[in-house]
Short mmCIF file of C-alpha atoms and ligand atoms in Angstrom, two decimals:
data_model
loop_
_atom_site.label_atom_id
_atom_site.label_comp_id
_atom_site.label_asym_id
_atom_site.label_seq_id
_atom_site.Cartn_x
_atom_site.Cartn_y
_atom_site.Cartn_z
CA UNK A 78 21.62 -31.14 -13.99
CA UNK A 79 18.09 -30.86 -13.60
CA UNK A 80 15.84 -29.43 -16.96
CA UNK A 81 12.24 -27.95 -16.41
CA UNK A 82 10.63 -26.97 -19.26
CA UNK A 83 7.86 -24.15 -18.86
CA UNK A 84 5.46 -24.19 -22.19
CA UNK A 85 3.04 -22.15 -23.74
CA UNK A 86 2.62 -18.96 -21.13
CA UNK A 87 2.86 -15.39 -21.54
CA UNK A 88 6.23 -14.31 -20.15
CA UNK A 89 5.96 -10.82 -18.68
CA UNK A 90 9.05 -8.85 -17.10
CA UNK A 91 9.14 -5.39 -16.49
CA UNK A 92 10.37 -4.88 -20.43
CA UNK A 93 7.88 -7.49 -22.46
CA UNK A 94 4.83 -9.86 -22.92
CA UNK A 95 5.99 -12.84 -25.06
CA UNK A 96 4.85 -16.12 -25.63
CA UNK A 97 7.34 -18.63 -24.96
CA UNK A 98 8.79 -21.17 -23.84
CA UNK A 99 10.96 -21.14 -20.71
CA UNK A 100 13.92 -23.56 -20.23
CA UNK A 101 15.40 -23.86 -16.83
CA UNK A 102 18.58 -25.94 -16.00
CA UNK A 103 20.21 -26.23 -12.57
CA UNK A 104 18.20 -23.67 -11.04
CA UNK A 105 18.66 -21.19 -13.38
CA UNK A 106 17.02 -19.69 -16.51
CA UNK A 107 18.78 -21.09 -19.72
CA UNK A 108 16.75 -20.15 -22.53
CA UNK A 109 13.63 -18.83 -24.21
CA UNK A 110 12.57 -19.50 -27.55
CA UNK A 111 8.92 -18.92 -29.42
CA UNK A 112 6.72 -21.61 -28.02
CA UNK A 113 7.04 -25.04 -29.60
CA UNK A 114 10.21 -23.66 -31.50
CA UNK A 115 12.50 -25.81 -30.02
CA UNK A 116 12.71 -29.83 -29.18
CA UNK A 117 14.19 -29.33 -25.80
CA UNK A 118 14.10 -32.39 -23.15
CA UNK A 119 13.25 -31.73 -19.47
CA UNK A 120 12.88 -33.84 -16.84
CA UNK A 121 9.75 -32.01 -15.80
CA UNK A 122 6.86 -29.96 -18.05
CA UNK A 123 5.01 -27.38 -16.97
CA UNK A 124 1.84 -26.51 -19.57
CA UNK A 125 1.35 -23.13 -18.85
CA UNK A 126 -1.22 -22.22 -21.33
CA UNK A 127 -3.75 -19.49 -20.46
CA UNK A 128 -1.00 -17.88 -17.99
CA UNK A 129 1.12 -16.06 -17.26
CA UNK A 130 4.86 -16.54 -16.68
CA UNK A 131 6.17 -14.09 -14.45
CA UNK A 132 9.38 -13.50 -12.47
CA UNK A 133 8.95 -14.45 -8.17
CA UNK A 134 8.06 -11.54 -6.51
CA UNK A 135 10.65 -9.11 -4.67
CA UNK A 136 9.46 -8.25 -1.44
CA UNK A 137 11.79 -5.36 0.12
CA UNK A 138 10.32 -4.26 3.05
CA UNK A 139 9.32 -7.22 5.63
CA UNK A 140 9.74 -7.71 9.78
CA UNK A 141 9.90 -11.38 10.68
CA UNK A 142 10.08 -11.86 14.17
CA UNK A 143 10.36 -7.83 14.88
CA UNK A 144 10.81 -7.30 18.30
CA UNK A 145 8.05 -3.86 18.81
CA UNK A 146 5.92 -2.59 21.21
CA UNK A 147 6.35 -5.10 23.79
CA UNK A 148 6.23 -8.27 21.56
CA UNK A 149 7.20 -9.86 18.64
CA UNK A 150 5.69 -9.79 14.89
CA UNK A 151 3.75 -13.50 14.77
CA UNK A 152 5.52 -14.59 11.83
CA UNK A 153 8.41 -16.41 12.11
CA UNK A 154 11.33 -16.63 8.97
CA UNK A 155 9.54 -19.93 8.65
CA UNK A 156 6.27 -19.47 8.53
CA UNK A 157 6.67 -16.21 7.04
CA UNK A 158 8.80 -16.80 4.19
CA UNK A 159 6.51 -19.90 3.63
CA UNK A 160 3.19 -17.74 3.24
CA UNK A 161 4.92 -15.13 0.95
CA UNK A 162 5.92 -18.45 -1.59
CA UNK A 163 2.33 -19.20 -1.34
CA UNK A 164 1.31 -15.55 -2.32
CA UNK A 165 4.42 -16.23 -5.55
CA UNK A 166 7.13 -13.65 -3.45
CA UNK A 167 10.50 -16.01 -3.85
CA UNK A 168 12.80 -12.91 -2.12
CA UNK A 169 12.47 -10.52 0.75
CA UNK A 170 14.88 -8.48 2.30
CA UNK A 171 13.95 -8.18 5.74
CA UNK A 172 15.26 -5.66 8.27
CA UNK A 173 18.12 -6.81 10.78
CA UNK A 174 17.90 -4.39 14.17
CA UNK A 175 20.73 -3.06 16.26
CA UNK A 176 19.67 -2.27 19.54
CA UNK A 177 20.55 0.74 21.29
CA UNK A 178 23.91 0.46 22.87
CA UNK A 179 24.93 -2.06 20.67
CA UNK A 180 26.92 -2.67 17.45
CA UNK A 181 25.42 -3.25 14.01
CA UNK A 182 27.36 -6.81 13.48
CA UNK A 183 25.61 -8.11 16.44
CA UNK A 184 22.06 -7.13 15.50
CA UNK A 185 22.83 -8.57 11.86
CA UNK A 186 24.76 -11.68 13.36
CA UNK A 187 21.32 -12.10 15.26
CA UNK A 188 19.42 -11.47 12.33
CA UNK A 189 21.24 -14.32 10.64
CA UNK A 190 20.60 -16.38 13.34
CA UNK A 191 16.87 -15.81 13.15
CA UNK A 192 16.62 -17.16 9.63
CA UNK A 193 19.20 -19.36 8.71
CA UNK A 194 18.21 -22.92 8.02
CA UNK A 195 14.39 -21.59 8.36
CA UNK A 196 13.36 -19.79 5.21
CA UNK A 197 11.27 -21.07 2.34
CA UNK A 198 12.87 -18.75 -0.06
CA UNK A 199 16.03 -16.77 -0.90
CA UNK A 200 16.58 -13.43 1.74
CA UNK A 201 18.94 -10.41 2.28
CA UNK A 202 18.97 -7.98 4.99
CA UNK A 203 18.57 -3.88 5.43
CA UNK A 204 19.99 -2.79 8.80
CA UNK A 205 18.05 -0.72 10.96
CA UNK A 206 20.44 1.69 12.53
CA UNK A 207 18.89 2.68 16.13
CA UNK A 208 22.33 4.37 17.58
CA UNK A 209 24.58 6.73 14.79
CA UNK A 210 28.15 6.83 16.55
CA UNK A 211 31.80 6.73 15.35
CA UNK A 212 32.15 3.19 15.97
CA UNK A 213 28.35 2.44 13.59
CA UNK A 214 29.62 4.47 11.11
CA UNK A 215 32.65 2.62 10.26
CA UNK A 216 30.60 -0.56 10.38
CA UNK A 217 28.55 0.31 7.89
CA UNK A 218 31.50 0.10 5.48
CA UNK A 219 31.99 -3.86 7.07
CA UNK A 220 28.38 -4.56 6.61
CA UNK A 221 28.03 -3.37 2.91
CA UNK A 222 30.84 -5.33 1.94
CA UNK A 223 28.95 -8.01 3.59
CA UNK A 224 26.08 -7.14 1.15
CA UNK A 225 23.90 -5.39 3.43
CA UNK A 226 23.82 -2.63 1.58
CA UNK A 227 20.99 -0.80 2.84
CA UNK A 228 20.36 0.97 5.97
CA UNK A 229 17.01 2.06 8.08
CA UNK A 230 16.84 5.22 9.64
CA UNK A 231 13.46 7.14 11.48
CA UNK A 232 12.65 10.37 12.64
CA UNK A 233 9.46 8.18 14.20
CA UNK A 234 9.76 6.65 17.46
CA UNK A 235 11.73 8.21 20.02
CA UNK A 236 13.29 6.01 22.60
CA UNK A 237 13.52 3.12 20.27
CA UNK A 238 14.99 3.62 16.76
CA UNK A 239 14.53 7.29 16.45
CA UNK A 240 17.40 9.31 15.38
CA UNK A 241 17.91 13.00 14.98
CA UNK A 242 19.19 15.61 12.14
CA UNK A 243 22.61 15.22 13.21
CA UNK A 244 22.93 11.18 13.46
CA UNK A 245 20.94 11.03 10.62
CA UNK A 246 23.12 13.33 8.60
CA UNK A 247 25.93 11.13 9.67
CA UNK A 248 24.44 8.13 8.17
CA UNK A 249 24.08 9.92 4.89
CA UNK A 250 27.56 10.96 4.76
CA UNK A 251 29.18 7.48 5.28
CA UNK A 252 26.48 6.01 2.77
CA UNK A 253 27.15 8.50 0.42
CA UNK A 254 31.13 7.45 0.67
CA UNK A 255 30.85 3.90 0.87
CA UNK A 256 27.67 3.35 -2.01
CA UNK A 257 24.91 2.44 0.63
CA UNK A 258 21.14 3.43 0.55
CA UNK A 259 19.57 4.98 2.88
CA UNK A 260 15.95 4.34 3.60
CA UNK A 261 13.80 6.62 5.66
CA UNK A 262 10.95 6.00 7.83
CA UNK A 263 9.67 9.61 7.70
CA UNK A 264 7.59 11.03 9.96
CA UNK A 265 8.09 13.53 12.88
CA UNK A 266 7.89 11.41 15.98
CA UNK A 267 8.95 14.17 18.42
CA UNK A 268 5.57 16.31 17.49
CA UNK A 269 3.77 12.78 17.39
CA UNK A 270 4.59 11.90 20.49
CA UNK A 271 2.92 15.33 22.02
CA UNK A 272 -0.25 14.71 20.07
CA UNK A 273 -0.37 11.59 21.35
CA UNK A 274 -0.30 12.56 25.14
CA UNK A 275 -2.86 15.43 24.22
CA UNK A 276 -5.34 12.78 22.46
CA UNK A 277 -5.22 10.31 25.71
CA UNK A 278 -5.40 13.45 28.14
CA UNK A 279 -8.45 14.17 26.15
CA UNK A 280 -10.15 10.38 26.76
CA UNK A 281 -9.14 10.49 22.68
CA UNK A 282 -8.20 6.13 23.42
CA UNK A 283 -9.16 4.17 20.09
CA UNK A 284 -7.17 3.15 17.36
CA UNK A 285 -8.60 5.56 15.02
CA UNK A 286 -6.88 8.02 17.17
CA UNK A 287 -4.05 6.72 15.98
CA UNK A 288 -4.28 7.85 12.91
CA UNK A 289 -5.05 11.85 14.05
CA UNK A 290 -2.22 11.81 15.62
CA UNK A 291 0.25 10.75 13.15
CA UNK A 292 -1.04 13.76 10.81
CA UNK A 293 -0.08 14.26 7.12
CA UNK A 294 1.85 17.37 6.91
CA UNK A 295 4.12 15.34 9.68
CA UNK A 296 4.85 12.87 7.26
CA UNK A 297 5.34 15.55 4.29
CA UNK A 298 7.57 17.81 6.98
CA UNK A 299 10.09 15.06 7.61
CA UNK A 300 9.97 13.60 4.07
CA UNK A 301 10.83 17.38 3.43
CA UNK A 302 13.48 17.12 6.01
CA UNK A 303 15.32 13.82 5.02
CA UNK A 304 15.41 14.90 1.09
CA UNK A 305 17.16 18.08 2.64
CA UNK A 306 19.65 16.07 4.63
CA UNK A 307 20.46 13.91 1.56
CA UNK A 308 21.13 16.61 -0.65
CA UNK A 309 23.37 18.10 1.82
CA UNK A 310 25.09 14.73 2.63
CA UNK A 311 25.09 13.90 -1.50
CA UNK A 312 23.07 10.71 -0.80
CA UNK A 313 20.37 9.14 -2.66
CA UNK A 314 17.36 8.40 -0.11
CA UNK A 315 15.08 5.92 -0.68
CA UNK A 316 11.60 6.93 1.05
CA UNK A 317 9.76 3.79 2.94
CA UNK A 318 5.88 3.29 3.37
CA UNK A 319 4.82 6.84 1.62
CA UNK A 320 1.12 7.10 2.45
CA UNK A 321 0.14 10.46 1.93
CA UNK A 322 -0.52 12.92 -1.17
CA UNK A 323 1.38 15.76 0.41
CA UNK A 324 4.66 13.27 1.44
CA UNK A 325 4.43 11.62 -2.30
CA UNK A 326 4.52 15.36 -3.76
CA UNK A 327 7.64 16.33 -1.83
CA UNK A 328 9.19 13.13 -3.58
CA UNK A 329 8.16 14.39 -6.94
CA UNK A 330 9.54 17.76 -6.08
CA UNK A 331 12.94 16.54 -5.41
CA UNK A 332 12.65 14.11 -8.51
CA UNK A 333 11.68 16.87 -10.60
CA UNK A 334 15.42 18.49 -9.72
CA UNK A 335 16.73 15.24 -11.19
CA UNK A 336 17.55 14.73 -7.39
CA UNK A 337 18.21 10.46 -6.65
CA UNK A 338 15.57 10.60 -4.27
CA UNK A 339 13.54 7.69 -4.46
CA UNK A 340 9.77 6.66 -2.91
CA UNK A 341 8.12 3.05 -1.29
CA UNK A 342 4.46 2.44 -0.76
CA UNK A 343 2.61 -0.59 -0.04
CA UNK A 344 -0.67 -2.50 -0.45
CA UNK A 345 -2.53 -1.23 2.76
CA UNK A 346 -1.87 2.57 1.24
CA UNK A 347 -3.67 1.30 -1.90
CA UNK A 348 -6.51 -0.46 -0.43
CA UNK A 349 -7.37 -0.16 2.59
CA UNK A 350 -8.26 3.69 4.55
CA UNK A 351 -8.98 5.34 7.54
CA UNK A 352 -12.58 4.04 7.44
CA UNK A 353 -11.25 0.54 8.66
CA UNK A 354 -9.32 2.25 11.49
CA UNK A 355 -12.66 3.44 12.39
CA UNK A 356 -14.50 0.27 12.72
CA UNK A 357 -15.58 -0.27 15.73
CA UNK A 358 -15.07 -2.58 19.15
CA UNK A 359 -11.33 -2.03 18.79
CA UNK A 360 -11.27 -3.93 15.23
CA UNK A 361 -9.77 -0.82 14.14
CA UNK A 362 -6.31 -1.98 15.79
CA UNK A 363 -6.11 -4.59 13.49
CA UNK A 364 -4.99 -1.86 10.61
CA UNK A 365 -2.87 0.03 12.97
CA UNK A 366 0.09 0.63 11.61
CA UNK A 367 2.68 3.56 10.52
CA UNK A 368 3.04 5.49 8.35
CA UNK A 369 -0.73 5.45 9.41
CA UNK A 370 -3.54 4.52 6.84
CA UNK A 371 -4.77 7.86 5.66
CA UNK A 372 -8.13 8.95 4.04
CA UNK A 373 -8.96 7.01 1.21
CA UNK A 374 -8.82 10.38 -1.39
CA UNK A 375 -5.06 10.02 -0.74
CA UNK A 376 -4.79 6.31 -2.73
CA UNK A 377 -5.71 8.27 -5.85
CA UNK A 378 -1.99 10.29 -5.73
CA UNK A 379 -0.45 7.06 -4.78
CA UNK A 380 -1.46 5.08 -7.74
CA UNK A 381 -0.47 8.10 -10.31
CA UNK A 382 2.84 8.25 -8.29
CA UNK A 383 3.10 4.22 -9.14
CA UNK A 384 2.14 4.98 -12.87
CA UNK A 385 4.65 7.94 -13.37
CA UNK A 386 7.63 5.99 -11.57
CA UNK A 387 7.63 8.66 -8.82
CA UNK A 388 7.18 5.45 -6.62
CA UNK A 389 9.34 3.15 -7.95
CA UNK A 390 8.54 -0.17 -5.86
CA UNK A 391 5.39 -1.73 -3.54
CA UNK A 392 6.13 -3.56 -0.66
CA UNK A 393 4.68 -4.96 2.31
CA UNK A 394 5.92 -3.58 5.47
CA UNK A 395 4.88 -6.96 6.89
CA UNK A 396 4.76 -7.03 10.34
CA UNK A 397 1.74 -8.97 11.38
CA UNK A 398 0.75 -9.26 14.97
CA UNK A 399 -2.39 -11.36 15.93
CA UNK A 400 -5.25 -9.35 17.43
CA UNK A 401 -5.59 -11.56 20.19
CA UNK A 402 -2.75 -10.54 22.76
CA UNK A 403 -0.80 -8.74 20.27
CA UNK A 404 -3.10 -6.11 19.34
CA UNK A 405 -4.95 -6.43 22.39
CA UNK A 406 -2.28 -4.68 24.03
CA UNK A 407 -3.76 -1.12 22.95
CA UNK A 408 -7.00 -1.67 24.32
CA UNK A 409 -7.96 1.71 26.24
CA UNK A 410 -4.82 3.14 24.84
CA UNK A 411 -3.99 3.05 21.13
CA UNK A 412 -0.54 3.90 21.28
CA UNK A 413 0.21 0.51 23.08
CA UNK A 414 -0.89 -1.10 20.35
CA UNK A 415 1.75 -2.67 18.14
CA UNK A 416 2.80 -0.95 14.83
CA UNK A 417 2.04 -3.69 11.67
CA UNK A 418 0.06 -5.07 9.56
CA UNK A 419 0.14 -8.45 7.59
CA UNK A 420 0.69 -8.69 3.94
CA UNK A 421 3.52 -10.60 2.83
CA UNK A 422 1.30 -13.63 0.84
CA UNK A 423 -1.15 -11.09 -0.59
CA UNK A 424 0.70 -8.21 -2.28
CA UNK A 425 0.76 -9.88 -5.99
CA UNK A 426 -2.69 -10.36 -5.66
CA UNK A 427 -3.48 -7.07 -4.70
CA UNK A 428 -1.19 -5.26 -7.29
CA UNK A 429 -2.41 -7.41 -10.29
CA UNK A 430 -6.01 -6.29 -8.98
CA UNK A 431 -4.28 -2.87 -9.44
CA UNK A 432 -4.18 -4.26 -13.41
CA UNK A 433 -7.72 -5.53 -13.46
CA UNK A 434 -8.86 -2.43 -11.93
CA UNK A 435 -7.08 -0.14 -14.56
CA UNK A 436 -4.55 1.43 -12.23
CA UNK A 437 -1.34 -0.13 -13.47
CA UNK A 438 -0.62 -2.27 -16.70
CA UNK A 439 1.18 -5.63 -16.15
CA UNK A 440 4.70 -5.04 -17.13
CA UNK A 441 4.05 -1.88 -14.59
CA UNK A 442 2.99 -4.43 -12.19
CA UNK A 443 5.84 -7.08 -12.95
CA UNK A 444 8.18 -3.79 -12.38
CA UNK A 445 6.78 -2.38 -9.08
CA UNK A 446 6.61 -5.87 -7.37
CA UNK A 447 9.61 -7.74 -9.02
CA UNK A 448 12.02 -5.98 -11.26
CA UNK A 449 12.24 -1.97 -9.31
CA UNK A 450 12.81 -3.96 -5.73
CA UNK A 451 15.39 -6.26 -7.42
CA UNK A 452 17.25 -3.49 -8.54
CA UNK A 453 16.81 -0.64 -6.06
CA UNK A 454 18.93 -3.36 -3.37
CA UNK A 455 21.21 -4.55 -5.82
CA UNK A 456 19.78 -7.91 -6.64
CA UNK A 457 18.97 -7.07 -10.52
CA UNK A 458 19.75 -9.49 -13.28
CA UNK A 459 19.82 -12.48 -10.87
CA UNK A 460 16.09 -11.98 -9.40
CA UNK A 461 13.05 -9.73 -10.53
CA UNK A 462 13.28 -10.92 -13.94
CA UNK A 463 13.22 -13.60 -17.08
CA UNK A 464 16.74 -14.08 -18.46
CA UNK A 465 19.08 -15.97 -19.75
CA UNK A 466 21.20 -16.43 -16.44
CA UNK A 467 18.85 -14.80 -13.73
CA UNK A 468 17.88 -17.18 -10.64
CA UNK A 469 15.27 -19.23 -11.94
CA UNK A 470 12.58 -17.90 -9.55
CA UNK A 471 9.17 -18.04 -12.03
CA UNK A 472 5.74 -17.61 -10.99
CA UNK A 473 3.24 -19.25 -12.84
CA UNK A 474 0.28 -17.12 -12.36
CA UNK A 475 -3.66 -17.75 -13.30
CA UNK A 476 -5.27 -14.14 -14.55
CA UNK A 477 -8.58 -15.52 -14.62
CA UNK A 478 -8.79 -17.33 -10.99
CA UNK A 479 -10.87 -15.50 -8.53
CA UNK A 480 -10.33 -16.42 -5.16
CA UNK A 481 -11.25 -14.17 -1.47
CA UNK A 482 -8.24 -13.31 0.75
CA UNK A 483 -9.44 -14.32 3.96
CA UNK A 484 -7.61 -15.23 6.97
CA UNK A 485 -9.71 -18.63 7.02
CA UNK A 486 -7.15 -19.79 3.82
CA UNK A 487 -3.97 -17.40 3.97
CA UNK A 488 -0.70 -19.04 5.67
CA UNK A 489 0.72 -16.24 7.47
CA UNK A 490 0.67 -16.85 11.27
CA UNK A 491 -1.49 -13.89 12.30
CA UNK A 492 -5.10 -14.58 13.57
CA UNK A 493 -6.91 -12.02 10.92
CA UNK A 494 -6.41 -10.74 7.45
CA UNK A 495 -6.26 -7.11 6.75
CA UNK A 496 -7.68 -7.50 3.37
CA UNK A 497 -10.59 -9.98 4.62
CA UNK A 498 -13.31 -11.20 2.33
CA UNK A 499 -12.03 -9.30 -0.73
CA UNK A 500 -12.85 -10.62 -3.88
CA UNK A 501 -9.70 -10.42 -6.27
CA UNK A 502 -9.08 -11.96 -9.91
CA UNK A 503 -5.82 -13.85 -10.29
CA UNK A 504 -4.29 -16.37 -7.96
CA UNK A 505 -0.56 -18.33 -8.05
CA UNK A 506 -0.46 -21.73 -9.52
CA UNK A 507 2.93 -23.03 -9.41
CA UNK A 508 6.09 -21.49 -7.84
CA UNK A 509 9.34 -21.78 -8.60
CA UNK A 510 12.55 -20.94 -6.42
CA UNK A 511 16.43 -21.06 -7.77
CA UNK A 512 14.35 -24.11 -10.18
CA UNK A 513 12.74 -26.30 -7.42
CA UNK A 514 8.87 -26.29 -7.48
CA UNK A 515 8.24 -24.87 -4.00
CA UNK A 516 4.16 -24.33 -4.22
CA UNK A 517 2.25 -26.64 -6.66
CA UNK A 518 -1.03 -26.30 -8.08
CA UNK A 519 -2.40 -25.60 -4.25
CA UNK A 520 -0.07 -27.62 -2.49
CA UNK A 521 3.47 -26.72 -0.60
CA UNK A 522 6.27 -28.26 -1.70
CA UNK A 523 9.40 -26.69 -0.48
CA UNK A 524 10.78 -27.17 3.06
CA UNK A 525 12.38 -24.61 5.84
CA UNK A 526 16.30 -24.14 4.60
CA UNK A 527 16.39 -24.22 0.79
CA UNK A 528 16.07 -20.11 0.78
CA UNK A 529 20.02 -18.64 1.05
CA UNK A 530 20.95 -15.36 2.27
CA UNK A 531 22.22 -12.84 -0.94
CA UNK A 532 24.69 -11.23 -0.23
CA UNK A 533 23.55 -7.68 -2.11
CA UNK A 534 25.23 -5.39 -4.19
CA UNK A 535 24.67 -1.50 -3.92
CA UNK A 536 21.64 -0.31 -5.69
CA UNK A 537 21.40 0.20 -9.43
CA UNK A 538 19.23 2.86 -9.57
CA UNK A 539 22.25 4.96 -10.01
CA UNK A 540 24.62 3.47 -12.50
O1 URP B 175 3.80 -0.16 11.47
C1 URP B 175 4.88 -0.54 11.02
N1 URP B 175 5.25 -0.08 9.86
N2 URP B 175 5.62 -1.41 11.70
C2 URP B 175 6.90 -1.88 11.36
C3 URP B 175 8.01 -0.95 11.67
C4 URP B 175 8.17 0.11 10.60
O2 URP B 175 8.12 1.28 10.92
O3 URP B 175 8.37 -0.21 9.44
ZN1 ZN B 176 8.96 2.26 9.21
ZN1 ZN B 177 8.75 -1.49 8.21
#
């Protein structure tokens, strides 16, 4: 059996910071002792002085390959699972899709399809449900004992995933009998899609327009709406992409009853704004994306929501799509453009920027980004932290190392990057995943296949 040593770093989880050593034997943690405490052998040493030690980031919320809009989201399982190693993720759970008019085990056998043999690191799958029915319900039960255990539903979009009260309400119901989660893309795409023909009867065609459209109190209505329905269903909800102040204080609300009612944002609600919607010669399409980018006074609520655990986890959303040809699709009419942004190799940068900018401390960070996604889709105790036992999936990260996220170095397959020419402090060294070195001091290591799919277990947010 393979031995790694790891010496001298700080090991943060969600629960510590303590120096020590970190032994790792066939792929999974073994021990941890006070550095220098024990005369372990390994065949491999890893001097981690001067950084950190962290568990592999959990990413729950990515779309490889998502068919949308007319095309598909550039990054592949490969190359997608590949950048997020790079940017020290080891898991996502990426969304599976049934189709209209068909069942849920063929959009997950698809899904399967899609990324087996192909990903750089471990990977589980939500189900998108697109078409409530007798015969979806009852497979639901089939797929969470499968360990998909988690399942999509949106009041956005009509025609394509959209589903109404009742459906939804359904959902609830059989998740609330058979110990799924149900996630919820809120917004209210019925009144969206009127202000949308409105806007474009008006000449109203850029992608800032986008953003009016898709206004904040119809996010907060149907985040209103869906905590409503899971109440009545006896469900806990877990909210995706929360962007606004007024949506994030419905969440509270509801939490503040002691209700299981649970809230999502990601990097691009954090960072970036309305302003880059705005810029001009249709580069605003490149941040085009929903829940829309809002003003930048709302990333103020979002952070305190972070700090108070009203928002329990950060995650991507990633769904790139290259401005040429992708994006280019809404030009003269923003709502052709496709919905997504990239992010997948940059969110532990941007959330330990979060720490050097005072918003978060770093177990908060190692929680948000590792530990609360871990155990929110039942993967706790075996990823998103340091143990005796877990996966051994360890980031060795350098606090001090400034680097730019630009789209000239990142290794997602999308022609831009949303976060381009920002200056952050802290940058990956050396990945681990299940104990192989997969990224190494700047170079990649691992190879298409060695992620599995994990099987989940029902959150454990609850017990
Ligand atoms: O704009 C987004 N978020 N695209 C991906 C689909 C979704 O709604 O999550
Ligand atoms: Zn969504
Ligand atoms: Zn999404």
């Amino acid at each position: 059996m393979t031995r790694t040593l790891i010496t001298g770093g700080l090991v943060i989880t969600a629960a510590e910071e303590v120096h020590a050593d970190v032994l790792i034997e066939g792929g999974r943690i073994a021990a941890l002792a006070a550095p220098g405490s024990q005369r372990w052998s390994a065949d491999r040493v890893i001097d981690a002085t001067d950084t950190y030690v962290i568990p592999g980031g959990v990413d729950a919320h990515t779309h490889m390959e998502l068919p949308f809009g007319g095309t598909f989201a550039s990054d592949t399982f490969e190359t997608g699972t590949r950048a997020a190693a790079w940017g020290g993720t080891t898991t996502i759970v990426d969304f599976a899709v049934q189709s209209v008019g068909r069942s849920l085990t063929e959009g997950f056998d698809t899904w399967m399809e899609k990324a087996n043999g192909r990903c750089a690191i471990d990977y589980g799958f939500h189900m998108i449900v697109s078409d409530v029915n007798g015969a979806t319900l009852r497979e639901m039960d089939a797929l969470v004992a499968q360990g998909v255990t988690s399942f999509k539903l949106f009041t956005a979009y009509p025609g394509v995933f959209y589903s109404d009260d009742g459906q939804i309400l359904r959902a609830m119901q059989q998740a609330s009998g058979n110990g799924g989660l149900i996630m919820a893309h809120a917004e209210n795409g019925l009144a969206i899609d009127v202000l949308v023909q409105q806007a474009l009867a008006r000449g109203e065609r850029d992608p800032r327009h986008h953003g009016e459209v898709r206004k904040v109190l119809l996010e907060a209505e149907a985040t209103h709406r869906v905590i409503q329905l899971a109440r009545v269903a006896g469900a806990p909800l877990y909210v995706v992409h929360v962007s606004a102040d007024e949506a994030l204080a419905e969440i509270v609300t509801a939490r503040d009853k002691g209700l299981p009612v649970f809230g999502e944002t990601c990097p691009q609600y954090l960072f970036l704004s309305t302003d880059n919607l705005a810029e001009p010669d249709f580069e605003g399409a490149k941040y085009v994306c929903s829940t829309p980018l809002r003003p930048r006074e709302h990333q103020a609520a979002l952070w305190r929501g972070l700090r108070t655990d009203d928002l329990q986890v950060v995650s991507t959303d990633h769904c790139p799509f290259c401005f040429s040809g992708q994006k280019e699709l809404g030009r003269g009419d923003f709502s052709k453009i496709p919905n997504g942004l990239p992010g997948v190799e940059n969110r532990m940068d941007l959330l330990h920027q979060g720490v050097v900018d005072g918003h978060i401390t770093r177990r908060r960070w190692i929680e948000i980004a590792c530990a609360a996604p871990a155990r929110m889709f039942g993967l706790y105790g075996r990823k998103g932290t340091i143990a005796p036992g877990a996966d051994a999936d360890v980031v060795i990260y350098d606090p001090a190392a400034e680097q730019t996220l630009s789209a000239s170095t990142h290794h997602m397959n999308v022609d831009y990057n949303a976060y381009e020419g920002k200056r952050v402090r802290g940058k990956v060294r050396t990945v681990l995943s299940r104990g192989e070195v997969i990224i190494d001091n700047g170079a990649y290591t691992g190879h298409a296949g060695h992620g599995a799919f994990l099987p989940r277990g029902v959150t454990q947010y609850l017990g």
